[in-house]
GROMACS .gro file of C-alpha atoms in nm:
model
  175
    1ALA     CA    1   7.249  10.707   6.036
    2LEU     CA    2   7.476  10.985   6.091
    3PRO     CA    3   7.799  10.889   6.217
    4GLN     CA    4   7.824  10.955   6.595
    5THR     CA    5   8.090  11.255   6.529
    6GLU     CA    6   7.883  11.399   6.267
    7ALA     CA    7   7.585  11.419   6.503
    8THR     CA    8   7.799  11.548   6.761
    9SER     CA    9   7.953  11.825   6.571
   10LEU     CA   10   7.592  11.925   6.489
   11PHE     CA   11   7.507  11.969   6.836
   12ASN     CA   12   7.857  12.051   6.997
   13ASN     CA   13   7.969  12.347   6.793
   14GLY     CA   14   8.105  12.559   7.048
   15SER     CA   15   7.849  12.865   6.997
   16THR     CA   16   7.548  12.620   7.072
   17ASN     CA   17   7.486  12.315   7.279
   18ILE     CA   18   7.171  12.176   7.226
   19GLU     CA   19   7.106  11.903   7.455
   20SER     CA   20   6.727  11.832   7.375
   21VAL     CA   21   6.556  11.720   7.063
   22LEU     CA   22   6.183  11.656   6.989
   23VAL     CA   23   6.125  11.502   6.664
   24ILE     CA   24   5.748  11.509   6.533
   25ALA     CA   25   5.700  11.241   6.282
   26SER     CA   26   5.372  11.189   6.101
   27ASP     CA   27   5.548  10.906   5.919
   28TYR     CA   28   5.716  10.691   6.174
   29LYS     CA   29   5.733  10.335   6.315
   30PRO     CA   30   5.610  10.075   6.199
   31LYS     CA   31   5.539  10.199   5.849
   32PRO     CA   32   5.834  10.076   5.613
   33GLY     CA   33   6.062  10.319   5.457
   34GLY     CA   34   6.279  10.572   5.411
   35ILE     CA   35   6.157  10.881   5.643
   36ALA     CA   36   6.009  10.629   5.929
   37SER     CA   37   6.379  10.450   5.931
   38TYR     CA   38   6.584  10.787   5.891
   39LEU     CA   39   6.405  10.975   6.182
   40ASP     CA   40   6.433  10.654   6.384
   41SER     CA   41   6.805  10.614   6.343
   42LEU     CA   42   6.827  10.998   6.381
   43THR     CA   43   6.666  10.948   6.728
   44ARG     CA   44   6.912  10.701   6.794
   45GLY     CA   45   7.224  10.875   6.678
   46LEU     CA   46   7.148  11.169   6.885
   47ARG     CA   47   7.079  10.966   7.203
   48ALA     CA   48   7.387  10.783   7.152
   49CYS     CA   49   7.555  11.125   7.149
   50GLY     CA   50   7.394  11.180   7.541
   51LYS     CA   51   7.137  11.399   7.373
   52ASN     CA   52   6.754  11.391   7.502
   53ALA     CA   53   6.635  11.340   7.183
   54LYS     CA   54   6.247  11.160   7.175
   55VAL     CA   55   5.981  11.158   6.882
   56LEU     CA   56   5.633  11.243   6.883
   57ALA     CA   57   5.488  11.022   6.658
   58LEU     CA   58   5.183  11.151   6.512
   59VAL     CA   59   4.901  10.885   6.472
   60GLU     CA   60   4.584  10.951   6.286
   61SER     CA   61   4.315  10.809   6.519
   62HIS     CA   62   4.211  10.520   6.288
   63GLU     CA   63   4.537  10.383   6.303
   64THR     CA   64   4.449  10.187   6.605
   65ASP     CA   65   4.729   9.896   6.558
   66ARG     CA   66   4.979  10.161   6.458
   67LEU     CA   67   4.937  10.353   6.818
   68ASP     CA   68   4.942  10.030   6.970
   69PHE     CA   69   5.275   9.937   6.834
   70LEU     CA   70   5.416  10.263   6.911
   71GLN     CA   71   5.319  10.281   7.302
   72SER     CA   72   5.547   9.966   7.350
   73TYR     CA   73   5.803  10.035   7.115
   74GLU     CA   74   6.050  10.266   7.262
   75ASP     CA   75   6.001  10.480   7.614
   76TRP     CA   76   6.157  10.788   7.398
   77VAL     CA   77   5.876  10.757   7.160
   78ILE     CA   78   5.554  10.960   7.246
   79PRO     CA   79   5.258  10.868   7.041
   80LEU     CA   80   5.022  11.126   7.029
   81PRO     CA   81   4.667  11.041   6.816
   82ILE     CA   82   4.596  11.346   6.612
   83VAL     CA   83   4.300  11.437   6.388
   84HIS     CA   84   4.338  11.666   6.060
   85ASP     CA   85   4.104  11.906   5.969
   86GLN     CA   86   3.882  11.840   5.689
   87ARG     CA   87   3.839  12.099   5.460
   88PRO     CA   88   3.515  12.107   5.291
   89HIS     CA   89   3.536  12.042   4.920
   90LYS     CA   90   3.350  12.355   4.809
   91TRP     CA   91   3.568  12.577   4.994
   92PHE     CA   92   3.710  12.887   4.780
   93GLY     CA   93   4.040  12.827   4.650
   94ASN     CA   94   4.036  12.487   4.788
   95LYS     CA   95   4.332  12.328   4.533
   96CYS     CA   96   4.615  12.306   4.791
   97MET     CA   97   4.535  12.527   5.065
   98SER     CA   98   4.211  12.755   5.113
   99LEU     CA   99   4.185  13.115   5.135
  100LEU     CA  100   4.127  13.074   5.501
  101GLU     CA  101   4.394  12.860   5.561
  102ILE     CA  102   4.589  13.104   5.395
  103ALA     CA  103   4.453  13.396   5.641
  104ARG     CA  104   4.499  13.193   5.945
  105CYS     CA  105   4.901  13.152   5.847
  106LYS     CA  106   4.935  13.566   5.737
  107SER     CA  107   4.736  13.699   6.069
  108PRO     CA  108   4.776  13.597   6.423
  109ALA     CA  109   4.456  13.777   6.505
  110VAL     CA  110   4.267  13.601   6.233
  111ARG     CA  111   4.411  13.245   6.342
  112ALA     CA  112   4.274  13.333   6.682
  113VAL     CA  113   3.922  13.375   6.529
  114LEU     CA  114   3.956  13.093   6.316
  115GLU     CA  115   4.107  12.836   6.589
  116ARG     CA  116   3.786  12.899   6.781
  117THR     CA  117   3.536  12.757   6.470
  118SER     CA  118   3.447  12.440   6.403
  119LEU     CA  119   3.637  12.439   6.071
  120PHE     CA  120   3.971  12.434   6.270
  121LYS     CA  121   3.885  12.253   6.602
  122ASP     CA  122   4.083  11.945   6.523
  123SER     CA  123   4.391  12.159   6.448
  124ALA     CA  124   4.337  12.386   6.761
  125THR     CA  125   4.306  12.062   6.984
  126ALA     CA  126   4.609  11.931   6.795
  127ILE     CA  127   4.769  12.246   6.904
  128VAL     CA  128   4.678  12.175   7.289
  129GLN     CA  129   4.825  11.842   7.274
  130LEU     CA  130   5.126  12.006   7.135
  131LYS     CA  131   5.170  12.259   7.391
  132ALA     CA  132   5.116  12.016   7.679
  133VAL     CA  133   5.406  11.783   7.503
  134LEU     CA  134   5.644  12.095   7.506
  135GLU     CA  135   5.582  12.205   7.835
  136LYS     CA  136   5.718  11.853   7.979
  137GLU     CA  137   5.932  11.754   7.746
  138LYS     CA  138   6.104  12.148   7.736
  139PRO     CA  139   6.321  12.076   7.395
  140MET     CA  140   6.552  12.321   7.287
  141LEU     CA  141   6.509  12.227   6.911
  142VAL     CA  142   6.194  12.102   6.731
  143VAL     CA  143   6.257  11.932   6.405
  144LEU     CA  144   5.954  11.808   6.181
  145GLY     CA  145   6.078  11.476   6.018
  146HIS     CA  146   5.925  11.566   5.686
  147LEU     CA  147   5.736  11.864   5.481
  148ASP     CA  148   5.374  11.762   5.593
  149LEU     CA  149   5.135  12.037   5.485
  150LYS     CA  150   4.861  11.887   5.720
  151LEU     CA  151   5.110  11.999   6.006
  152TYR     CA  152   5.113  12.375   5.898
  153PRO     CA  153   4.926  12.486   6.221
  154LEU     CA  154   5.185  12.290   6.437
  155VAL     CA  155   5.427  12.513   6.273
  156LEU     CA  156   5.256  12.823   6.347
  157HIS     CA  157   5.238  12.753   6.687
  158LEU     CA  158   5.577  12.724   6.711
  159GLN     CA  159   5.662  13.008   6.549
  160GLN     CA  160   5.393  13.199   6.785
  161ILE     CA  161   5.579  13.076   7.080
  162GLY     CA  162   5.939  13.122   6.961
  163GLN     CA  163   6.035  12.753   6.941
  164PRO     CA  164   6.324  12.714   6.753
  165TYR     CA  165   6.226  12.445   6.510
  166GLY     CA  166   6.357  12.301   6.162
  167ILE     CA  167   6.197  12.095   5.882
  168ILE     CA  168   6.374  11.789   5.723
  169ALA     CA  169   6.272  11.757   5.324
  170HIS     CA  170   6.316  11.447   5.141
  171ASP     CA  171   6.338  11.369   4.776
  172SER     CA  172   6.070  11.523   4.563
  173GLU     CA  173   5.949  11.748   4.879
  174ILE     CA  174   6.229  11.957   4.767
  175TYR     CA  175   6.170  11.983   4.422
   0.00000   0.00000   0.00000
């Protein structure tokens, strides 16, 4: 966990005063391990400094036990069931990202068309869910808890609406 003085200096440095933070976490409680514990400690530390910090815990739809746990974990945790797009295995350029996904990232016009297709239905739904959370919570800063490539559609939306955001990279994500 960040010592309180460090967290305070990060969010009250004179030039900016970030009062509300939404941490988007696809790796969160009750999963054991470093990222889940780190994000929980970070959020608790920000809250201890008087900040309105909440966690948007993304839960894959089949993780019903995890969803049940998160719904009663803390009132500042927002569990959100999510389904990720399933890429057909024969998509051209399917090693890491497909050419359609790259086009989606590069062109807002292409993105608007692709998000109306069945290929990107699940991530388009996730974006609608994220919009609702952002409208309700109105965070000054969104922090993605780790570099999760499945969340790139959410980052595209954050960029499109001009929402300040950051991504925390851990361990092998930086190599």
